[in-house]
Amino acid sequence: MKLEKLLERIDYEILQGSIQTEIDALVYDSRSPKNNSVFICIQGINFDGHDYIEDMAKQGSVAVIVEKRVDIPEGMTGILVSNTRQALAKMSAAYFGYPAQKLTMIGITGTKGKTTTSYMIYSILKQAGNSVGLIGTVEVRINNRAIEAEHTTPESYILQQYLYEMEQAGVKYVVMEVSSQGLKLDRVCGIEFDYGVFMNIEPDHIGKGEHPDFEDYLKCKSLLFSRCKVGIFNAEDSHLSQILEGHTCSVETFGTYPDADFVAEEINLHQEKGSLGVSYQVKGTVNFDVMVDIPGKFSVFNSLAAIAVCSHFSITNEIIKNALATVRVKGRVERIPISLEFSLIIDYAHNAMSLRSLLTTLRQYQPNRLICLFGCGGNRSKDRRYEMGEVSSKIADLTVVTSDNPRFEEPLAIIEDILIGVKRANGAYISIPDRKEAIRYCICNAQKGDLIVLAGKGHESYQEICGIKYAMDERQLIREVIEEMSEKERKEKLIQFQL
């Protein structure tokens, strides 16, 4: 492919060489050189691709894309653009033949609810007999093939490669989470979404390497709605008017407000034999009863968003209802059905805001005791530890402090920091550093009507210690704990888990 073809949707200046140069590969990581490649110089927080141009020329790159005037080796084509991240996204799309244009693209953004909503939409479309792709925090799915995700929104080249593979596999619809970083770093640049969904926004991802302030975070989220045809919005979010600034899409809304297009009425929390869920009636554009086997009011908003999207695809109400009644999302208020006497949930909540939201939601089910097990990651802000400890101590009846991903810190030191926050409130607590033993304690000491939450790990299947990721899936730990229980203990706890 000629370089000219890759540049066809970009404004550029030729510094030297020719755009007729033949290109076999795109490279944006200097650690992955390839012959006859074009090297796109990306500037990061701790690196600058412009510093590696000479090395890349020696290792096979025949062209380079830069965003500042630098020395370029003789014989190498040099192209100047205003933004190399945008150039990478648009060149990647061209390289793979603009796959997004051949797919129905559904993008979901928001502080909370992206993952669950994406799985709900995915499940509805699949039950309706469609070929669907999924890109998100937990995984990438191309029909029945699953790939573990590294970022919520992949780097633009990887994203375009996934879209190409989906298109080649006959996928019709793509449901993807669009993170604020994905928008800020132009990973979705050049993609026009058919549908964009706004869930909510709260202060998060603010700090070094992310967003300098809430205004920047909000602005980045709003970018999706100048890049989609139909926008579907949470009518109740207090920042909706700011999100709508500059939008170019048509607007539909969902929520409990009567003037929304998709309205939830007669909301009821339900629980039975360890199961927790919510039911309601959706009215407005469509009218039918809904039951979701995922607890909390946020499940109402997540499912409303999914209904709003899928109402555009001529899917019957019955299919939508069945899909929502059976959908499961790994690590997102994921119920592990081990007992008829108490409930056990795994969730990804790993900061004070998400933990408060989760525990407040579960408290509404009026459990005998709300038990919260969690730890905090190493080499991260100590404030998060204090805040999470205090939140759990205030809302849960019992806090079980354990290890998460200690990374390069001592697990006991992290636990001591968490306990500082725990002691700011009056909740009962215990610390058990080994996560499996902490889970064992919760299960073996569970009482009838208890609700146990294992927070922080969610979909993660590893524990990171000193730079090494060791296999550790909480579902497997639960299985091992139950296998190691005596038959008498299982009968006492009414353990029903199929091992």
GROMACS .gro file of C-alpha atoms in nm:
model
  499
    1MET     CA    1   0.000   0.000   0.000
    2LYS     CA    2   0.133   0.343  -0.090
    3LEU     CA    3   0.182   0.599   0.186
    4GLU     CA    4  -0.045   0.835  -0.008
    5LYS     CA    5  -0.340   0.600   0.046
    6LEU     CA    6  -0.282   0.594   0.423
    7LEU     CA    7  -0.276   0.975   0.431
    8GLU     CA    8  -0.588   1.032   0.223
    9ARG     CA    9  -0.799   1.172   0.511
   10ILE     CA   10  -0.521   1.372   0.678
   11ASP     CA   11  -0.382   1.723   0.623
   12TYR     CA   12  -0.006   1.696   0.599
   13GLU     CA   13   0.319   1.851   0.477
   14ILE     CA   14   0.589   1.649   0.303
   15LEU     CA   15   0.919   1.729   0.474
   16GLN     CA   16   1.122   1.497   0.252
   17GLY     CA   17   1.085   1.189   0.035
   18SER     CA   18   0.773   1.075  -0.151
   19ILE     CA   19   0.419   0.978  -0.059
   20GLN     CA   20   0.447   0.709  -0.328
   21THR     CA   21   0.665   0.510  -0.086
   22GLU     CA   22   0.538   0.153  -0.049
   23ILE     CA   23   0.431   0.066   0.306
   24ASP     CA   24   0.382  -0.286   0.443
   25ALA     CA   25   0.310  -0.205   0.809
   26LEU     CA   26   0.219   0.070   1.056
   27VAL     CA   27   0.431   0.096   1.371
   28TYR     CA   28   0.375   0.326   1.669
   29ASP     CA   29   0.579   0.135   1.929
   30SER     CA   30   0.957   0.160   1.886
   31ARG     CA   31   0.992  -0.179   2.057
   32SER     CA   32   0.815  -0.347   1.764
   33PRO     CA   33   1.009  -0.253   1.448
   34LYS     CA   34   0.906  -0.390   1.108
   35ASN     CA   35   1.055  -0.374   0.760
   36ASN     CA   36   0.903  -0.132   0.510
   37SER     CA   37   0.697   0.030   0.783
   38VAL     CA   38   0.579   0.382   0.851
   39PHE     CA   39   0.664   0.487   1.208
   40ILE     CA   40   0.413   0.720   1.373
   41CYS     CA   41   0.579   0.923   1.651
   42ILE     CA   42   0.351   0.931   1.955
   43GLN     CA   43   0.428   1.151   2.255
   44GLY     CA   44   0.343   1.003   2.593
   45ILE     CA   45   0.393   1.113   2.952
   46ASN     CA   46   0.728   0.939   2.991
   47PHE     CA   47   0.839   0.893   2.631
   48ASP     CA   48   0.849   1.064   2.293
   49GLY     CA   49   0.849   0.864   1.972
   50HIS     CA   50   1.039   1.142   1.799
   51ASP     CA   51   1.347   1.036   1.996
   52TYR     CA   52   1.352   0.697   1.819
   53ILE     CA   53   1.331   0.797   1.454
   54GLU     CA   54   1.693   0.715   1.373
   55ASP     CA   55   1.671   0.376   1.545
   56MET     CA   56   1.352   0.293   1.357
   57ALA     CA   57   1.512   0.388   1.025
   58LYS     CA   58   1.796   0.146   1.096
   59GLN     CA   59   1.542  -0.127   1.179
   60GLY     CA   60   1.337  -0.105   0.862
   61SER     CA   61   1.105   0.195   0.877
   62VAL     CA   62   1.099   0.376   0.541
   63ALA     CA   63   0.871   0.664   0.643
   64VAL     CA   64   0.796   0.860   0.958
   65ILE     CA   65   0.499   1.071   1.072
   66VAL     CA   66   0.594   1.358   1.304
   67GLU     CA   67   0.412   1.647   1.469
   68LYS     CA   68   0.721   1.867   1.516
   69ARG     CA   69   1.009   1.955   1.291
   70VAL     CA   70   1.294   1.720   1.374
   71ASP     CA   71   1.592   1.572   1.193
   72ILE     CA   72   1.492   1.283   0.968
   73PRO     CA   73   1.754   1.037   0.836
   74GLU     CA   74   1.846   1.061   0.470
   75GLY     CA   75   1.641   0.828   0.251
   76MET     CA   76   1.346   0.819   0.493
   77THR     CA   77   1.021   0.988   0.391
   78GLY     CA   78   0.911   1.244   0.647
   79ILE     CA   79   0.552   1.368   0.688
   80LEU     CA   80   0.449   1.651   0.924
   81VAL     CA   81   0.097   1.650   1.074
   82SER     CA   82  -0.067   1.857   1.346
   83ASN     CA   83  -0.148   1.557   1.568
   84THR     CA   84   0.019   1.217   1.537
   85ARG     CA   85  -0.240   1.040   1.753
   86GLN     CA   86  -0.514   1.148   1.516
   87ALA     CA   87  -0.291   1.050   1.224
   88LEU     CA   88  -0.240   0.702   1.373
   89ALA     CA   89  -0.617   0.654   1.408
   90LYS     CA   90  -0.698   0.768   1.055
   91MET     CA   91  -0.406   0.584   0.896
   92SER     CA   92  -0.502   0.266   1.084
   93ALA     CA   93  -0.858   0.295   0.952
   94ALA     CA   94  -0.725   0.336   0.598
   95TYR     CA   95  -0.481   0.046   0.641
   96PHE     CA   96  -0.764  -0.191   0.736
   97GLY     CA   97  -1.006  -0.057   0.474
   98TYR     CA   98  -1.230   0.156   0.700
   99PRO     CA   99  -1.409  -0.139   0.865
  100ALA     CA  100  -1.627   0.079   1.093
  101GLN     CA  101  -1.810   0.208   0.786
  102LYS     CA  102  -1.928  -0.147   0.712
  103LEU     CA  103  -2.053  -0.213   1.067
  104THR     CA  104  -2.329  -0.075   1.287
  105MET     CA  105  -2.128   0.097   1.561
  106ILE     CA  106  -2.273   0.141   1.911
  107GLY     CA  107  -2.057   0.340   2.155
  108ILE     CA  108  -2.126   0.373   2.529
  109THR     CA  109  -1.963   0.629   2.755
  110GLY     CA  110  -2.008   0.727   3.120
  111THR     CA  111  -1.838   0.700   3.456
  112LYS     CA  112  -2.040   0.395   3.561
  113GLY     CA  113  -2.245   0.136   3.379
  114LYS     CA  114  -2.058   0.110   3.048
  115THR     CA  115  -1.963  -0.254   3.088
  116THR     CA  116  -2.300  -0.381   3.210
  117THR     CA  117  -2.492  -0.182   2.949
  118SER     CA  118  -2.267  -0.309   2.670
  119TYR     CA  119  -2.329  -0.670   2.777
  120MET     CA  120  -2.704  -0.607   2.792
  121ILE     CA  121  -2.708  -0.471   2.437
  122TYR     CA  122  -2.479  -0.752   2.322
  123SER     CA  123  -2.706  -1.015   2.481
  124ILE     CA  124  -3.023  -0.872   2.327
  125LEU     CA  125  -2.870  -0.855   1.980
  126LYS     CA  126  -2.733  -1.210   2.012
  127GLN     CA  127  -3.069  -1.350   2.125
  128ALA     CA  128  -3.227  -1.181   1.824
  129GLY     CA  129  -2.999  -1.391   1.604
  130ASN     CA  130  -2.746  -1.126   1.507
  131SER     CA  131  -2.370  -1.158   1.467
  132VAL     CA  132  -2.226  -0.919   1.727
  133GLY     CA  133  -1.884  -0.795   1.831
  134LEU     CA  134  -1.800  -0.656   2.176
  135ILE     CA  135  -1.510  -0.432   2.281
  136GLY     CA  136  -1.473  -0.332   2.644
  137THR     CA  137  -1.308  -0.342   2.983
  138VAL     CA  138  -1.351  -0.714   3.042
  139GLU     CA  139  -1.288  -0.861   2.697
  140VAL     CA  140  -1.316  -0.836   2.322
  141ARG     CA  141  -1.559  -1.078   2.159
  142ILE     CA  142  -1.556  -1.159   1.789
  143ASN     CA  143  -1.852  -1.393   1.749
  144ASN     CA  144  -1.759  -1.681   1.984
  145ARG     CA  145  -1.392  -1.585   2.017
  146ALA     CA  146  -1.293  -1.403   2.339
  147ILE     CA  147  -0.978  -1.195   2.386
  148GLU     CA  148  -0.873  -1.054   2.723
  149ALA     CA  149  -0.885  -0.674   2.717
  150GLU     CA  150  -0.588  -0.455   2.811
  151HIS     CA  151  -0.768  -0.120   2.789
  152THR     CA  152  -1.135  -0.024   2.799
  153THR     CA  153  -1.087   0.137   2.457
  154PRO     CA  154  -0.789  -0.014   2.272
  155GLU     CA  155  -0.521   0.193   2.098
  156SER     CA  156  -0.651   0.305   1.759
  157TYR     CA  157  -0.446   0.059   1.551
  158ILE     CA  158  -0.556  -0.236   1.767
  159LEU     CA  159  -0.915  -0.110   1.759
  160GLN     CA  160  -0.918  -0.090   1.380
  161GLN     CA  161  -0.762  -0.436   1.361
  162TYR     CA  162  -1.041  -0.576   1.581
  163LEU     CA  163  -1.303  -0.404   1.366
  164TYR     CA  164  -1.145  -0.548   1.053
  165GLU     CA  165  -1.147  -0.897   1.203
  166MET     CA  166  -1.511  -0.852   1.301
  167GLU     CA  167  -1.607  -0.736   0.956
  168GLN     CA  168  -1.424  -1.032   0.800
  169ALA     CA  169  -1.602  -1.268   1.042
  170GLY     CA  170  -1.944  -1.145   0.930
  171VAL     CA  171  -2.021  -0.933   1.236
  172LYS     CA  172  -2.304  -0.685   1.180
  173TYR     CA  173  -2.319  -0.493   1.508
  174VAL     CA  174  -2.031  -0.376   1.729
  175VAL     CA  175  -2.099  -0.275   2.089
  176MET     CA  176  -1.807  -0.094   2.251
  177GLU     CA  177  -1.722   0.099   2.562
  178VAL     CA  178  -1.581   0.440   2.478
  179SER     CA  179  -1.370   0.566   2.767
  180SER     CA  180  -1.278   0.928   2.831
  181GLN     CA  181  -0.914   0.832   2.768
  182GLY     CA  182  -1.014   0.670   2.440
  183LEU     CA  183  -1.168   1.002   2.337
  184LYS     CA  184  -0.894   1.220   2.484
  185LEU     CA  185  -0.616   1.020   2.318
  186ASP     CA  186  -0.799   0.999   1.982
  187ARG     CA  187  -0.829   0.621   1.984
  188VAL     CA  188  -1.173   0.645   1.820
  189CYS     CA  189  -1.082   0.938   1.595
  190GLY     CA  190  -1.229   0.898   1.247
  191ILE     CA  191  -1.508   0.661   1.357
  192GLU     CA  192  -1.866   0.781   1.317
  193PHE     CA  193  -2.087   0.588   1.557
  194ASP     CA  194  -2.439   0.503   1.453
  195TYR     CA  195  -2.549   0.520   1.817
  196GLY     CA  196  -2.385   0.690   2.113
  197VAL     CA  197  -2.501   0.632   2.472
  198PHE     CA  198  -2.436   0.857   2.772
  199MET     CA  199  -2.484   0.682   3.106
  200ASN     CA  200  -2.371   0.935   3.369
  201ILE     CA  201  -2.070   1.134   3.483
  202GLU     CA  202  -1.910   1.185   3.824
  203PRO     CA  203  -1.562   1.307   3.925
  204ASP     CA  204  -1.325   1.022   3.842
  205HIS     CA  205  -1.005   0.954   3.645
  206ILE     CA  206  -0.870   1.292   3.749
  207GLY     CA  207  -0.499   1.319   3.815
  208LYS     CA  208  -0.158   1.271   3.659
  209GLY     CA  209  -0.176   1.079   3.334
  210GLU     CA  210  -0.555   1.108   3.311
  211HIS     CA  211  -0.763   1.429   3.321
  212PRO     CA  212  -0.629   1.747   3.487
  213ASP     CA  213  -0.976   1.840   3.616
  214PHE     CA  214  -1.345   1.751   3.597
  215GLU     CA  215  -1.406   2.000   3.316
  216ASP     CA  216  -1.158   1.817   3.094
  217TYR     CA  217  -1.313   1.482   3.186
  218LEU     CA  218  -1.660   1.611   3.100
  219LYS     CA  219  -1.544   1.768   2.775
  220CYS     CA  220  -1.383   1.444   2.661
  221LYS     CA  221  -1.699   1.244   2.737
  222SER     CA  222  -1.907   1.489   2.535
  223LEU     CA  223  -1.692   1.439   2.222
  224LEU     CA  224  -1.877   1.116   2.142
  225PHE     CA  225  -2.193   1.311   2.063
  226SER     CA  226  -2.037   1.510   1.784
  227ARG     CA  227  -1.929   1.177   1.634
  228CYS     CA  228  -2.255   0.979   1.633
  229LYS     CA  229  -2.583   0.988   1.443
  230VAL     CA  230  -2.821   0.906   1.729
  231GLY     CA  231  -2.746   1.002   2.089
  232ILE     CA  232  -2.922   0.825   2.377
  233PHE     CA  233  -2.889   1.008   2.710
  234ASN     CA  234  -2.961   0.958   3.080
  235ALA     CA  235  -3.222   1.230   3.131
  236GLU     CA  236  -3.149   1.254   3.504
  237ASP     CA  237  -2.777   1.325   3.501
  238SER     CA  238  -2.709   1.672   3.643
  239HIS     CA  239  -2.445   1.741   3.378
  240LEU     CA  240  -2.660   1.648   3.079
  241SER     CA  241  -2.678   2.004   2.944
  242GLN     CA  242  -2.297   2.024   2.941
  243ILE     CA  243  -2.267   1.685   2.774
  244LEU     CA  244  -2.506   1.807   2.504
  245GLU     CA  245  -2.297   2.116   2.424
  246GLY     CA  246  -2.173   2.088   2.068
  247HIS     CA  247  -2.368   1.770   1.992
  248THR     CA  248  -2.456   1.701   1.629
  249CYS     CA  249  -2.669   1.389   1.683
  250SER     CA  250  -3.042   1.342   1.727
  251VAL     CA  251  -3.139   1.310   2.094
  252GLU     CA  252  -3.334   1.042   2.282
  253THR     CA  253  -3.355   1.012   2.661
  254PHE     CA  254  -3.418   0.749   2.927
  255GLY     CA  255  -3.482   0.759   3.301
  256THR     CA  256  -3.764   0.787   3.553
  257TYR     CA  257  -3.864   1.139   3.452
  258PRO     CA  258  -4.206   1.128   3.280
  259ASP     CA  259  -4.090   1.337   2.985
  260ALA     CA  260  -3.810   1.094   2.891
  261ASP     CA  261  -3.853   0.886   2.577
  262PHE     CA  262  -3.799   0.561   2.770
  263VAL     CA  263  -3.944   0.581   3.122
  264ALA     CA  264  -3.913   0.330   3.406
  265GLU     CA  265  -4.216   0.312   3.636
  266GLU     CA  266  -4.320   0.094   3.930
  267ILE     CA  267  -3.963  -0.004   4.018
  268ASN     CA  268  -3.941  -0.295   4.261
  269LEU     CA  269  -3.642  -0.463   4.423
  270HIS     CA  270  -3.680  -0.838   4.453
  271GLN     CA  271  -3.486  -1.110   4.630
  272GLU     CA  272  -3.544  -1.481   4.668
  273LYS     CA  273  -3.318  -1.766   4.780
  274GLY     CA  274  -2.992  -1.580   4.733
  275SER     CA  275  -3.109  -1.404   4.416
  276LEU     CA  276  -3.121  -1.024   4.394
  277GLY     CA  277  -3.277  -0.825   4.112
  278VAL     CA  278  -3.507  -0.545   4.004
  279SER     CA  279  -3.827  -0.521   3.803
  280TYR     CA  280  -4.013  -0.228   3.645
  281GLN     CA  281  -4.238  -0.120   3.362
  282VAL     CA  282  -4.087   0.064   3.066
  283LYS     CA  283  -4.322   0.313   2.904
  284GLY     CA  284  -4.307   0.578   2.636
  285THR     CA  285  -4.154   0.474   2.305
  286VAL     CA  286  -4.206   0.110   2.406
  287ASN     CA  287  -4.428  -0.047   2.670
  288PHE     CA  288  -4.363  -0.375   2.854
  289ASP     CA  289  -4.259  -0.528   3.187
  290VAL     CA  290  -3.888  -0.577   3.258
  291MET     CA  291  -3.707  -0.801   3.507
  292VAL     CA  292  -3.330  -0.787   3.550
  293ASP     CA  293  -3.147  -1.040   3.768
  294ILE     CA  294  -2.885  -0.780   3.863
  295PRO     CA  295  -2.956  -0.576   4.178
  296GLY     CA  296  -3.002  -0.203   4.217
  297LYS     CA  297  -3.151   0.105   4.060
  298PHE     CA  298  -2.848   0.138   3.833
  299SER     CA  299  -2.966  -0.185   3.669
  300VAL     CA  300  -3.283   0.003   3.574
  301PHE     CA  301  -3.082   0.276   3.401
  302ASN     CA  302  -2.843   0.030   3.235
  303SER     CA  303  -3.128  -0.180   3.098
  304LEU     CA  304  -3.326   0.127   2.987
  305ALA     CA  305  -3.026   0.237   2.781
  306ALA     CA  306  -3.004  -0.109   2.627
  307ILE     CA  307  -3.377  -0.107   2.547
  308ALA     CA  308  -3.348   0.238   2.388
  309VAL     CA  309  -3.064   0.125   2.161
  310CYS     CA  310  -3.227  -0.204   2.063
  311SER     CA  311  -3.562  -0.039   1.990
  312HIS     CA  312  -3.399   0.078   1.666
  313PHE     CA  313  -3.340  -0.276   1.540
  314SER     CA  314  -3.692  -0.426   1.508
  315ILE     CA  315  -3.632  -0.669   1.795
  316THR     CA  316  -3.944  -0.804   1.967
  317ASN     CA  317  -4.023  -0.707   2.324
  318GLU     CA  318  -4.016  -1.074   2.421
  319ILE     CA  319  -3.657  -1.118   2.304
  320ILE     CA  320  -3.549  -0.803   2.490
  321LYS     CA  321  -3.724  -0.921   2.809
  322ASN     CA  322  -3.568  -1.268   2.793
  323ALA     CA  323  -3.220  -1.131   2.732
  324LEU     CA  324  -3.238  -0.886   3.021
  325ALA     CA  325  -3.375  -1.151   3.257
  326THR     CA  326  -3.077  -1.380   3.195
  327VAL     CA  327  -2.782  -1.148   3.125
  328ARG     CA  328  -2.469  -1.195   3.337
  329VAL     CA  329  -2.168  -0.965   3.346
  330LYS     CA  330  -1.841  -1.099   3.482
  331GLY     CA  331  -1.728  -0.893   3.780
  332ARG     CA  332  -2.013  -0.643   3.768
  333VAL     CA  333  -2.249  -0.716   4.059
  334GLU     CA  334  -2.196  -1.077   3.958
  335ARG     CA  335  -2.396  -1.313   4.177
  336ILE     CA  336  -2.224  -1.641   4.261
  337PRO     CA  337  -2.509  -1.883   4.348
  338ILE     CA  338  -2.352  -2.091   4.624
  339SER     CA  339  -2.623  -2.091   4.889
  340LEU     CA  340  -2.997  -2.060   4.940
  341GLU     CA  341  -2.937  -1.894   5.278
  342PHE     CA  342  -2.711  -1.602   5.188
  343SER     CA  343  -2.602  -1.406   4.880
  344LEU     CA  344  -2.248  -1.375   4.745
  345ILE     CA  345  -2.152  -1.109   4.491
  346ILE     CA  346  -1.829  -1.024   4.307
  347ASP     CA  347  -1.784  -0.665   4.189
  348TYR     CA  348  -1.508  -0.452   4.039
  349ALA     CA  349  -1.566  -0.155   4.275
  350HIS     CA  350  -1.212  -0.037   4.340
  351ASN     CA  351  -1.245   0.323   4.455
  352ALA     CA  352  -1.451   0.501   4.719
  353MET     CA  353  -1.710   0.634   4.475
  354SER     CA  354  -1.789   0.297   4.317
  355LEU     CA  355  -1.777   0.116   4.653
  356ARG     CA  356  -2.018   0.366   4.811
  357SER     CA  357  -2.258   0.329   4.518
  358LEU     CA  358  -2.242  -0.051   4.535
  359LEU     CA  359  -2.287  -0.083   4.911
  360THR     CA  360  -2.565   0.178   4.921
  361THR     CA  361  -2.749  -0.012   4.648
  362LEU     CA  362  -2.713  -0.347   4.825
  363ARG     CA  363  -2.817  -0.198   5.158
  364GLN     CA  364  -3.158  -0.130   5.001
  365TYR     CA  365  -3.219  -0.505   4.997
  366GLN     CA  366  -3.213  -0.499   5.378
  367PRO     CA  367  -2.978  -0.794   5.433
  368ASN     CA  368  -2.931  -0.947   5.776
  369ARG     CA  369  -2.569  -0.830   5.751
  370LEU     CA  370  -2.387  -0.656   5.467
  371ILE     CA  371  -2.030  -0.789   5.460
  372CYS     CA  372  -1.770  -0.617   5.244
  373LEU     CA  373  -1.436  -0.782   5.160
  374PHE     CA  374  -1.179  -0.573   4.976
  375GLY     CA  375  -0.816  -0.465   4.950
  376CYS     CA  376  -0.637  -0.185   4.765
  377GLY     CA  377  -0.371  -0.186   4.496
  378GLY     CA  378  -0.009  -0.108   4.574
  379ASN     CA  379   0.180   0.189   4.427
  380ARG     CA  380  -0.140   0.392   4.418
  381SER     CA  381  -0.270   0.685   4.619
  382LYS     CA  382  -0.299   0.622   4.993
  383ASP     CA  383  -0.603   0.849   4.996
  384ARG     CA  384  -0.796   0.581   4.807
  385ARG     CA  385  -0.719   0.336   5.088
  386TYR     CA  386  -0.838   0.570   5.361
  387GLU     CA  387  -1.152   0.660   5.167
  388MET     CA  388  -1.249   0.303   5.080
  389GLY     CA  389  -1.191   0.191   5.438
  390GLU     CA  390  -1.412   0.467   5.573
  391VAL     CA  391  -1.688   0.406   5.319
  392SER     CA  392  -1.703   0.035   5.396
  393SER     CA  393  -1.696   0.093   5.771
  394LYS     CA  394  -1.984   0.341   5.746
  395ILE     CA  395  -2.214   0.133   5.524
  396ALA     CA  396  -2.125  -0.234   5.576
  397ASP     CA  397  -2.193  -0.422   5.896
  398LEU     CA  398  -1.860  -0.601   5.869
  399THR     CA  399  -1.550  -0.504   5.671
  400VAL     CA  400  -1.300  -0.778   5.587
  401VAL     CA  401  -0.973  -0.616   5.480
  402THR     CA  402  -0.747  -0.831   5.264
  403SER     CA  403  -0.492  -0.812   4.982
  404ASP     CA  404  -0.560  -0.699   4.626
  405ASN     CA  405  -0.272  -0.627   4.386
  406PRO     CA  406   0.013  -0.525   4.620
  407ARG     CA  407   0.248  -0.469   4.326
  408PHE     CA  408   0.577  -0.349   4.478
  409GLU     CA  409   0.439  -0.267   4.825
  410GLU     CA  410   0.407  -0.484   5.132
  411PRO     CA  411   0.049  -0.616   5.161
  412LEU     CA  412   0.043  -0.561   5.538
  413ALA     CA  413   0.142  -0.195   5.493
  414ILE     CA  414  -0.147  -0.144   5.251
  415ILE     CA  415  -0.386  -0.313   5.495
  416GLU     CA  416  -0.268  -0.083   5.776
  417ASP     CA  417  -0.348   0.219   5.557
  418ILE     CA  418  -0.697   0.084   5.484
  419LEU     CA  419  -0.756   0.028   5.855
  420ILE     CA  420  -0.682   0.395   5.923
  421GLY     CA  421  -0.990   0.474   5.714
  422VAL     CA  422  -1.194   0.189   5.862
  423LYS     CA  423  -1.135   0.325   6.212
  424ARG     CA  424  -1.272   0.665   6.114
  425ALA     CA  425  -1.618   0.506   6.133
  426ASN     CA  426  -1.775   0.257   6.370
  427GLY     CA  427  -1.822  -0.057   6.162
  428ALA     CA  428  -1.693  -0.394   6.278
  429TYR     CA  429  -1.385  -0.518   6.093
  430ILE     CA  430  -1.128  -0.792   6.064
  431SER     CA  431  -0.809  -0.812   5.857
  432ILE     CA  432  -0.707  -1.135   5.683
  433PRO     CA  433  -0.417  -1.074   5.440
  434ASP     CA  434  -0.457  -1.394   5.235
  435ARG     CA  435  -0.752  -1.337   5.001
  436LYS     CA  436  -0.857  -1.700   4.986
  437GLU     CA  437  -0.859  -1.723   5.365
  438ALA     CA  438  -1.058  -1.401   5.381
  439ILE     CA  439  -1.316  -1.550   5.143
  440ARG     CA  440  -1.321  -1.868   5.350
  441TYR     CA  441  -1.392  -1.663   5.663
  442CYS     CA  442  -1.686  -1.488   5.495
  443ILE     CA  443  -1.845  -1.808   5.365
  444CYS     CA  444  -1.790  -2.018   5.677
  445ASN     CA  445  -1.924  -1.746   5.906
  446ALA     CA  446  -2.216  -1.641   5.686
  447GLN     CA  447  -2.555  -1.619   5.854
  448LYS     CA  448  -2.900  -1.657   5.704
  449GLY     CA  449  -2.991  -1.347   5.504
  450ASP     CA  450  -2.635  -1.214   5.483
  451LEU     CA  451  -2.511  -1.041   5.169
  452ILE     CA  452  -2.138  -1.081   5.106
  453VAL     CA  453  -1.955  -0.857   4.858
  454LEU     CA  454  -1.608  -0.940   4.727
  455ALA     CA  455  -1.500  -0.602   4.592
  456GLY     CA  456  -1.208  -0.478   4.386
  457LYS     CA  457  -1.107  -0.768   4.163
  458GLY     CA  458  -1.422  -0.816   3.957
  459HIS     CA  459  -1.331  -0.970   3.622
  460GLU     CA  460  -0.958  -0.978   3.698
  461SER     CA  461  -0.807  -1.327   3.704
  462TYR     CA  462  -0.469  -1.244   3.855
  463GLN     CA  463  -0.290  -1.092   4.151
  464GLU     CA  464   0.007  -0.869   4.075
  465ILE     CA  465   0.303  -0.905   4.311
  466CYS     CA  466   0.644  -0.747   4.246
  467GLY     CA  467   0.573  -0.699   3.876
  468ILE     CA  468   0.449  -1.055   3.818
  469LYS     CA  469   0.084  -1.143   3.756
  470TYR     CA  470  -0.006  -1.468   3.929
  471ALA     CA  471  -0.324  -1.655   3.836
  472MET     CA  472  -0.597  -1.580   4.091
  473ASP     CA  473  -0.965  -1.585   4.007
  474GLU     CA  474  -1.207  -1.532   4.294
  475ARG     CA  475  -1.449  -1.781   4.142
  476GLN     CA  476  -1.180  -2.047   4.163
  477LEU     CA  477  -1.099  -1.945   4.521
  478ILE     CA  478  -1.466  -1.983   4.611
  479ARG     CA  479  -1.472  -2.326   4.447
  480GLU     CA  480  -1.163  -2.434   4.642
  481VAL     CA  481  -1.309  -2.309   4.969
  482ILE     CA  482  -1.627  -2.510   4.913
  483GLU     CA  483  -1.436  -2.822   4.807
  484GLU     CA  484  -1.238  -2.801   5.130
  485MET     CA  485  -1.551  -2.773   5.347
  486SER     CA  486  -1.685  -3.082   5.518
  487GLU     CA  487  -2.018  -3.228   5.409
  488LYS     CA  488  -2.163  -3.115   5.740
  489GLU     CA  489  -2.050  -2.756   5.684
  490ARG     CA  490  -2.200  -2.754   5.335
  491LYS     CA  491  -2.536  -2.878   5.464
  492GLU     CA  492  -2.537  -2.620   5.743
  493LYS     CA  493  -2.485  -2.339   5.489
  494LEU     CA  494  -2.721  -2.492   5.232
  495ILE     CA  495  -2.438  -2.487   4.978
  496GLN     CA  496  -2.580  -2.560   4.632
  497PHE     CA  497  -2.280  -2.466   4.418
  498GLN     CA  498  -2.218  -2.708   4.130
  499LEU     CA  499  -1.847  -2.788   4.154
   0.00000   0.00000   0.00000
